[in-house]
XYZ file of C-alpha atoms in Angstrom:
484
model
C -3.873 93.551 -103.401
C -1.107 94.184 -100.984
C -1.050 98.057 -102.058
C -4.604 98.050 -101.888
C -4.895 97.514 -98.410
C -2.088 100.034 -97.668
C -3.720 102.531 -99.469
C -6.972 101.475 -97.971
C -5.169 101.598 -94.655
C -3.098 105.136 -95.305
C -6.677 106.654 -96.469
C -8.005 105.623 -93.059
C -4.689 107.379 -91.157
C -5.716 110.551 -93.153
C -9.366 110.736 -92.198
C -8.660 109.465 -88.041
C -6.083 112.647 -87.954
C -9.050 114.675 -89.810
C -10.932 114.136 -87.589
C -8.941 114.564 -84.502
C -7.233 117.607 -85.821
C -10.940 119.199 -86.822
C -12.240 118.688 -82.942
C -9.010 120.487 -81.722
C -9.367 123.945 -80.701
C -6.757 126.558 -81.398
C -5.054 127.867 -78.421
C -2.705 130.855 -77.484
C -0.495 130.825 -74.396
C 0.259 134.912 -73.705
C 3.170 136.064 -72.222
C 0.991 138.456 -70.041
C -2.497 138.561 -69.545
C -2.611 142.454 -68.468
C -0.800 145.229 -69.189
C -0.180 148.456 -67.012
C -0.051 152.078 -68.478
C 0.839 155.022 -66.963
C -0.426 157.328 -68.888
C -2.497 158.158 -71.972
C -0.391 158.359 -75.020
C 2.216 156.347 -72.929
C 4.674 154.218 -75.069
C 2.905 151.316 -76.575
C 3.425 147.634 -75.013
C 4.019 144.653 -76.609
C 2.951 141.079 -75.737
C 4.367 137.929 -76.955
C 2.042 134.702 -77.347
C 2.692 131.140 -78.925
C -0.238 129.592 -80.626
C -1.309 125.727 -81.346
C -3.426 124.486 -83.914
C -4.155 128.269 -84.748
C -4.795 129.085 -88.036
C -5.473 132.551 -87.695
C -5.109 134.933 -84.698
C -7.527 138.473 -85.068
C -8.440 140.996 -82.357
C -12.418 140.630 -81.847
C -12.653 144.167 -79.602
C -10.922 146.228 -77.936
C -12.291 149.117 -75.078
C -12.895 152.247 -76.335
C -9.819 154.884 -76.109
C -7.571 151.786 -76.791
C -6.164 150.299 -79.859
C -4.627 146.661 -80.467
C -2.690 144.865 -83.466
C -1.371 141.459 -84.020
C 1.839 140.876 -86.185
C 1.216 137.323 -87.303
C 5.044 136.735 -88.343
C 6.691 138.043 -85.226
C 3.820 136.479 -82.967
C 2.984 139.779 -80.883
C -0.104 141.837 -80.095
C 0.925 144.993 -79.799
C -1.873 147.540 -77.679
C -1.550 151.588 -77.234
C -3.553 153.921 -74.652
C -4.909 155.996 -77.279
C -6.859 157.935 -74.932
C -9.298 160.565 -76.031
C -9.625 161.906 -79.494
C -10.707 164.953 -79.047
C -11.499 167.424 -76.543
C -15.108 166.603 -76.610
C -14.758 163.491 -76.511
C -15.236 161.594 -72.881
C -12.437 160.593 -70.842
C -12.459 156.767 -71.330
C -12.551 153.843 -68.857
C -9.327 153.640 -66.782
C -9.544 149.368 -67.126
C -10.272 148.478 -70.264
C -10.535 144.691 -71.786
C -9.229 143.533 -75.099
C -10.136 140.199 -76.703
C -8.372 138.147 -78.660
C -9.714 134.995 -81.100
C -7.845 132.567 -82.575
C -9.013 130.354 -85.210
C -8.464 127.056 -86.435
C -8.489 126.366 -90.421
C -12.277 125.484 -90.226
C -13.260 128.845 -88.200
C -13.444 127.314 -85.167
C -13.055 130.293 -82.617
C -11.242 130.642 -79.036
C -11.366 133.500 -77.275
C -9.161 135.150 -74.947
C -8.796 138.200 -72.520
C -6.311 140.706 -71.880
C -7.152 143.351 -68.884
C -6.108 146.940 -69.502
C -5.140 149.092 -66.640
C -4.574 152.943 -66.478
C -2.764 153.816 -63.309
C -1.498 157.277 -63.784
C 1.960 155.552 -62.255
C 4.770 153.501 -63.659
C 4.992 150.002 -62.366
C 6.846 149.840 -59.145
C 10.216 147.975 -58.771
C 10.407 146.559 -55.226
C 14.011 145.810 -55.358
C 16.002 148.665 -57.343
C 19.683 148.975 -57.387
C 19.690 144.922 -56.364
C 18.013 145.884 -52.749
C 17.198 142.589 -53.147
C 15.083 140.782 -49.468
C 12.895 138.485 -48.684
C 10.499 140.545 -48.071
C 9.140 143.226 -49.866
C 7.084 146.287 -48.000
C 4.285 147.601 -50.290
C 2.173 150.468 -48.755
C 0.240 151.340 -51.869
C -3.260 149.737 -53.331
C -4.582 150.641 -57.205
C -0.788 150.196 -58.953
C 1.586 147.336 -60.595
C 4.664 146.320 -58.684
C 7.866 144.153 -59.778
C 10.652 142.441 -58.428
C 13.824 139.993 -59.539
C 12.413 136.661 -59.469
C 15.636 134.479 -60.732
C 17.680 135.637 -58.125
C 18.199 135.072 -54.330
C 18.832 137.820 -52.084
C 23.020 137.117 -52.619
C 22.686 137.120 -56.244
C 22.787 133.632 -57.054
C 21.264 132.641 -59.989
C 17.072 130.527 -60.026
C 16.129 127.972 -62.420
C 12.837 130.367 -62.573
C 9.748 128.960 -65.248
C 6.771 130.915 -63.165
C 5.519 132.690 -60.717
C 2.583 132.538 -58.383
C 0.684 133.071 -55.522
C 1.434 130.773 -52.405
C -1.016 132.144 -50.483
C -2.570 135.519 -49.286
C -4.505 136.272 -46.505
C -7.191 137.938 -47.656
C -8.934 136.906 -51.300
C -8.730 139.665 -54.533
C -5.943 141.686 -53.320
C -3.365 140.423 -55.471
C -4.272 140.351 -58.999
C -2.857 138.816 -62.045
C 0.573 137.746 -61.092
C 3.181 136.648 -63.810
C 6.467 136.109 -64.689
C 8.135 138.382 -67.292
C 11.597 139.187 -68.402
C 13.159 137.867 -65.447
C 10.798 139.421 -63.057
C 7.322 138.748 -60.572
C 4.743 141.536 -61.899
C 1.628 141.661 -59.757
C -0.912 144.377 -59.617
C -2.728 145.396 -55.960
C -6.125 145.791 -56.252
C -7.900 149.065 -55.252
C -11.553 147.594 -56.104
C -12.699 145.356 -52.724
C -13.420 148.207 -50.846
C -12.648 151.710 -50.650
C -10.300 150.880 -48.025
C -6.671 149.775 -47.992
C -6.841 146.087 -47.165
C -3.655 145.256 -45.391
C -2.486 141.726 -46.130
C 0.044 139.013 -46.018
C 1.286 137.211 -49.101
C 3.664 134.830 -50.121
C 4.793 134.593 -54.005
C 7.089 131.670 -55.128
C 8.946 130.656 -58.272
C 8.642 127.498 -59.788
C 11.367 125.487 -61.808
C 10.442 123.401 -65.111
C 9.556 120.601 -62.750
C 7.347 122.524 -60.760
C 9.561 122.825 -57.647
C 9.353 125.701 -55.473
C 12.964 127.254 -55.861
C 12.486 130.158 -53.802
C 9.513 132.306 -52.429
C 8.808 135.723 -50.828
C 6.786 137.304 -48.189
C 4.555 140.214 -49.450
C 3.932 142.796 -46.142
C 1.326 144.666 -47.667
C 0.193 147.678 -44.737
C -1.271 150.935 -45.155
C 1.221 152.694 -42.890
C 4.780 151.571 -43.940
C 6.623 150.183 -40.995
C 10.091 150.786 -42.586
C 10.668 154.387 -40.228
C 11.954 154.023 -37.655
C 13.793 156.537 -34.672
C 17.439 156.222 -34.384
C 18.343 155.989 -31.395
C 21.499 156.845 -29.873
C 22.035 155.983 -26.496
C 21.439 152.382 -27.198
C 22.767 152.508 -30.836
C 19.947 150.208 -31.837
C 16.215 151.293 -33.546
C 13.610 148.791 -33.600
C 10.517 148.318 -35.747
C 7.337 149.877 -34.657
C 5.676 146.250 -34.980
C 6.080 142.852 -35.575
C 7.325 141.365 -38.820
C 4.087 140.939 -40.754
C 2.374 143.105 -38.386
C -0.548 145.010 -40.037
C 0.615 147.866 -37.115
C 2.143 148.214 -33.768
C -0.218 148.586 -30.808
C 1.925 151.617 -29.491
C -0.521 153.266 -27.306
C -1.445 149.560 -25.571
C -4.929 149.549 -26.816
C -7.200 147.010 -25.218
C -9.530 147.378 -28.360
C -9.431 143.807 -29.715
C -8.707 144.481 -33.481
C -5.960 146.917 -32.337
C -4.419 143.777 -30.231
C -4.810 141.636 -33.130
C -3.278 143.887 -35.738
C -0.200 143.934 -33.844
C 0.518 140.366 -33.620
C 2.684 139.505 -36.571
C 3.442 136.292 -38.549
C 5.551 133.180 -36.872
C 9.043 131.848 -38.324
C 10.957 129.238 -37.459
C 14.570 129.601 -36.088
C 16.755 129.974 -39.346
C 13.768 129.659 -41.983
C 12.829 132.361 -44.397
C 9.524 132.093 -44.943
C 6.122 132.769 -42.569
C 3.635 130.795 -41.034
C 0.223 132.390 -40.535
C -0.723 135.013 -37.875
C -3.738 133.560 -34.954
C -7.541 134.071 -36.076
C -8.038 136.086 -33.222
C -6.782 138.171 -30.387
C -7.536 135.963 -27.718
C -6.599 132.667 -29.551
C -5.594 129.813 -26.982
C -5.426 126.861 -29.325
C -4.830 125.912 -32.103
C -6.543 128.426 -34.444
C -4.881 130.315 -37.400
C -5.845 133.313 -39.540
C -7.374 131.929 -42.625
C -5.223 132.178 -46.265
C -6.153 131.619 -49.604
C -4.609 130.231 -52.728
C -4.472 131.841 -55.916
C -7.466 130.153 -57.043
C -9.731 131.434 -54.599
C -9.241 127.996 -51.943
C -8.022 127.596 -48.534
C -4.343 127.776 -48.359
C -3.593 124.754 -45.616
C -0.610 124.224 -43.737
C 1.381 121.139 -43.086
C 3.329 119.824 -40.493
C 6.026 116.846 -40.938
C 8.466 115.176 -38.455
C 12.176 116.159 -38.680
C 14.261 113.438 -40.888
C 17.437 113.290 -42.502
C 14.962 113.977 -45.949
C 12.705 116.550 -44.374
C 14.894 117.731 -42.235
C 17.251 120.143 -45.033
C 17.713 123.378 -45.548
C 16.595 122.593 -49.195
C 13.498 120.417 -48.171
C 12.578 123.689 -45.940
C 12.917 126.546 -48.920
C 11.094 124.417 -51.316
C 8.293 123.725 -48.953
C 7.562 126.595 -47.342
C 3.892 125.916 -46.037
C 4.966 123.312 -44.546
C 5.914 123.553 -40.728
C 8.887 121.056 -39.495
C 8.345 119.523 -36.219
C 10.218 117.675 -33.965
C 8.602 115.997 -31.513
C 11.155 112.996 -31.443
C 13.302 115.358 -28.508
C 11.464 114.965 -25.648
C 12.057 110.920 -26.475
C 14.372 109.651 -24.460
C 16.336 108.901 -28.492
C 15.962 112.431 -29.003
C 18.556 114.762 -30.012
C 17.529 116.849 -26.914
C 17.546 119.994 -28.772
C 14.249 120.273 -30.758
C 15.895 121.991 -34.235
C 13.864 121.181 -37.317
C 17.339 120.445 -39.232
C 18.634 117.339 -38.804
C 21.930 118.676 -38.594
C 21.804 121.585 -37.303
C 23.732 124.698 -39.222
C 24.342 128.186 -37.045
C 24.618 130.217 -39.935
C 20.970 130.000 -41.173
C 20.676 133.291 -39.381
C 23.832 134.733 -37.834
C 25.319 137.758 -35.785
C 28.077 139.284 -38.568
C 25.677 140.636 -40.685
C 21.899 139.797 -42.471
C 22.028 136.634 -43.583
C 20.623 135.139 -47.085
C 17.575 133.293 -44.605
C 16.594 136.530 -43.167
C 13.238 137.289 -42.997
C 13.244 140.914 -42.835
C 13.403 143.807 -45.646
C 16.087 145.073 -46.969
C 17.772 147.309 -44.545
C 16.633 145.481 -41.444
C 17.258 142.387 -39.827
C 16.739 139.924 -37.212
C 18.615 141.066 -33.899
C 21.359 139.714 -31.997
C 21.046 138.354 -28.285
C 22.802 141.801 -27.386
C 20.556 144.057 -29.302
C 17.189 142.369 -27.277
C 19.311 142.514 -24.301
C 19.434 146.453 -24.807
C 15.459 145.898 -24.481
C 14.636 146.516 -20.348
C 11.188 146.212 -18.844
C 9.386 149.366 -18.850
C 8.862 150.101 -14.679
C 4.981 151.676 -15.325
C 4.275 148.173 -16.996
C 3.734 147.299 -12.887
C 1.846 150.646 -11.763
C -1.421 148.876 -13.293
C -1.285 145.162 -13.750
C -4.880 144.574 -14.672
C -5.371 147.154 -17.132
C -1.349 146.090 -18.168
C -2.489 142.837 -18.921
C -5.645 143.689 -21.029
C -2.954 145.242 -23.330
C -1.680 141.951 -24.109
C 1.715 142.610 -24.288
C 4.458 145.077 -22.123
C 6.136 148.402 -22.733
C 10.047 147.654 -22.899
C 12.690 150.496 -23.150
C 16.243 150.455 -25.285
C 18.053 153.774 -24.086
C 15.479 156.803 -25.152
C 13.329 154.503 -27.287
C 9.814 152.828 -25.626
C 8.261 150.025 -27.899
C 5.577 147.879 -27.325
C 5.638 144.159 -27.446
C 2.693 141.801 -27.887
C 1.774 138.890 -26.030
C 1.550 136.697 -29.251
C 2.731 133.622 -27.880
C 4.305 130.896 -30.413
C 4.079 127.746 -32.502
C 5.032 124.763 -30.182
C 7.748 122.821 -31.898
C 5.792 119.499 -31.160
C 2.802 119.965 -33.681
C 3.275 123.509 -35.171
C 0.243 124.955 -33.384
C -0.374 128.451 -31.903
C 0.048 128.392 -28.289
C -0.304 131.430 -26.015
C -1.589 130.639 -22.869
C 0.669 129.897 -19.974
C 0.031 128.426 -15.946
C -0.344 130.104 -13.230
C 2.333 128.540 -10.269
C -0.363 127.388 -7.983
C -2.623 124.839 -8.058
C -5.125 123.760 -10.107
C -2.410 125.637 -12.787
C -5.657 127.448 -14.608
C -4.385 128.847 -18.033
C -3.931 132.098 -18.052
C -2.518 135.012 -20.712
C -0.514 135.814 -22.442
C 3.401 134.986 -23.379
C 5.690 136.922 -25.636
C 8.237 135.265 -28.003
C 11.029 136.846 -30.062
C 13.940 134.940 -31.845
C 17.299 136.733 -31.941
C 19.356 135.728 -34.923
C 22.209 134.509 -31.964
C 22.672 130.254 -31.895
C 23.655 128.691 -29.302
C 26.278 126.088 -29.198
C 24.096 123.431 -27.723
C 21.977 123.433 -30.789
C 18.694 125.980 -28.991
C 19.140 130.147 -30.176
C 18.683 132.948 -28.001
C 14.953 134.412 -28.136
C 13.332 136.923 -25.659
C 10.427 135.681 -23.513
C 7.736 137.427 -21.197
C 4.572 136.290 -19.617
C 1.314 137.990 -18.245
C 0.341 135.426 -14.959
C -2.019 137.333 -12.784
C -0.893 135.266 -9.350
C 2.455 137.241 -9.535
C 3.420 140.653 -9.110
C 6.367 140.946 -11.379
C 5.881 138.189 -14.675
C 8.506 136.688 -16.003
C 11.119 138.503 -18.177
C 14.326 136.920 -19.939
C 15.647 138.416 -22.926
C 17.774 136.132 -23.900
C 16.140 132.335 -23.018
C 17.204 128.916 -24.932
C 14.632 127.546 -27.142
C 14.083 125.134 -29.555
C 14.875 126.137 -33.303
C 11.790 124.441 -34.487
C 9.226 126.999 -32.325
C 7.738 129.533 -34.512
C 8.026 132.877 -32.694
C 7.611 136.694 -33.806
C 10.636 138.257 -34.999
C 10.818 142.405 -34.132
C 13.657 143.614 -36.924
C 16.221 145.991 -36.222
C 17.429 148.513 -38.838
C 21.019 147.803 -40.400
């Protein structure tokens, strides 16, 4: 009787897992889910995939003028731009779609897509010869680009499991992101519009336990601000623009998107990684640009308090939407200095040479107190005031060199929010625009670093100018690099 039941029992086992296993649907997890040719006839590309519960794996179709084949044993799907067979024949489709079903043991089908791209161009490696940054320029829409993703910009090693998109700041720009051999491949769309869409974009890599273990700012701009005049008198050669600047307003427009496009992206003193540009021109609030994720949502920023736990260099690179306050220095237990380390640590940034927190490309940096001291105020800034002011921002000279700064004002380091209006010195103290403010990578010993500061108040006839003020670390200001 006792085996009975136990067979009765080990029948039922058998049918329960039937049953489960029969609803289960085979699945594939692909090492890529596009692929990038540059050329018909190119070298064929292989991609790996893992399947589950898959019985069978078969290619359903594939675009004309490409062909696809799956090698069950080693696990691969193996496609070729086959291009045109004969002269005749029509030039086929430069994107191209192959799908892919697998198959459980009772024919149950899944179906998946791989995207085929013909770009007539290799895929671009943003960091050859180790130029590792970052920050990576890319001044080129319609192609695939690549970087080093399990290494920091000094070579030490990343517990790297994925890539993806932090956020973006405008939607369908940066298309199918993914992490293989070792590097961040992501493709720049061509297809929103027939114009180039410049953009700011932040890709991060991700651990096994999902922790952000580093990230890097994507300056994507249609004219490439990495030329730049040398200049020798001063010895120093500035960036046209501000760092994540879509362009610099050089000839002082007082067209609004022209004022807007030069005001760049916000960093705090020490940090790495950007906080979003204002949502408009004239922004005297709180406002910032919108940014997406990579599933099509609004990217959101967060704010937290300095603390001994939030308040680490580590806390900081593994949340790097998130904007660290300190509000607790204007209490009268305050540390006085408004850093958003709790311990603060002068050689986040640092006057020997580009540090491994630098936010600018490789070649560039952020400038010393000495190199923004080299920066005078331009004397014609005065011959107009009202028209200088509608520029939003002032002409200053370093030897033979005349660049133009923007009046973006900053990120207060009391609640992370964009604030670019000043008072004017007489009563009722009316708000008026604009300020400048640009961080130098020099600390000071009090626990503030050096940044450059100007103002546009219309009761005076000289604003203020001081290129190398104290402020708090935990202000987001502009940066303006300087070449190596």
């Amino acid at each position: 009787m006792k085996i009975l039941k136990n067979s009765i029992l080990l029948l039922l086992v058998v049918l329960l897992f039937g049953a489960c296993n029969k609803e289960e649907k085979a699945t594939l997890t692909l090492e890529r889910t596009a692929l990038y040719f540059s050329s018909w006839g190119a070298p064929s590309q292989t991609i790996r995939y893992t399947a589950d519960n898959a019985h069978n794996v078969v290619v359903r179709s594939v675009s004309k003028g490409w062909a696809a084949l799956v090698d069950h044993t080693e696990r691969t799907i193996t496609v070729t731009a086959v291009g045109k067979s004969n002269e005749e024949e029509e030039e086929p489709s430069h994107e191209g779609a192959l799908m892919i079903d697998a198959m459980t043991v009772e024919g149950e089908l899944t179906t998946y897509y791989i995207t085929l791209y013909m770009l007539g161009k290799e895929t671009f490696l943003l960091d050859t010869e180790g130029k590792r940054a970052n920050c990576y320029v890319v001044s080129e829409m319609g192609r695939s680009y690549a970087f080093d993703a399990t290494h920091r910009p000094d070579g030490e090693e990343l517990a790297t499991k994925r890539v993806a998109v932090l956020w973006t700041s405008n939607e369908g720009i940066i298309h199918n992101t993914m992490f293989v051999d070792g590097k961040a491949e992501f493709f720049v769309n061509s297809e929103k519009n027939d114009d180039f869409v410049n953009t700011n974009a932040v890709i991060a890599a991700y651990d096994s336990a999902d922790k952000v273990v580093w990230s890097w700012h994507l300056w994507i701009v249609d004219t490439n601000p990495l030329t730049a005049v040398e200049n020798p008198v001063s010895g120093v050669s500035f960036m046209d623009r501000n760092l994540g600047a879509y362009r610099g307003n050089n000839e002082a427009s007082q067209e609004h998107s022209s004022i807007h496009d030069a005001y760049g992206l916000y960093y705090q003193w020490g940090r790495k990684d950007p906080f979003f540009r204002p949502y408009a021109y004239d922004t005297s609030g709180a406002e910032s640009e919108l940014a997406y994720t990579a599933s099509g949502g609004y990217a959101v920023e967060k704010v937290k308090e300095v603390s001994s736990s939030v308040g680490t260099v580590d806390y900081a690179t593994s949340h790097p939407l998130t904007f660290i306050t300190n509000a607790a220095c204007v209490e009268e237990d305050g540390d006085g200095v408004g850093d958003w380390l709790h311990e603060a640590d002068n050689r986040l940034w640092n006057d020997n040479a580009k540090s491994l927190y630098d936010p600018c490309p490789y070649g560039w940096r952020v400038p010393r107190a000495e190199e923004l001291a080299k920066l005078t105020f331009a004397a014609d800034n005065t011959a107009d005031l009202d028209t200088a002011r509608k520029q939003y921002g002032w002409y200053l000279e370093s030897g033979s060199e005349r660049y133009f700064f923007s009046g973006c004002g900053y990120r207060r380091y009391l609640d992370g929010k964009v604030q670019n209006v000043n008072y004017s010195d007489a009563y009722p103290y009316n708000p008026e625009p604009w300020e400048g403010y640009y961080w130098s990578s020099t600390a000071n010993e009090d626990g503030s670093a050096v940044s450059l500061y100007f103002d546009l108040i219309t009761t005076r006839s000289l604003s203020h100018y001081n290129s190398a003020m104290a402020s708090r670390r935990a202000n987001g200001m502009q940066v303006r690099c300087i070449k190596e």
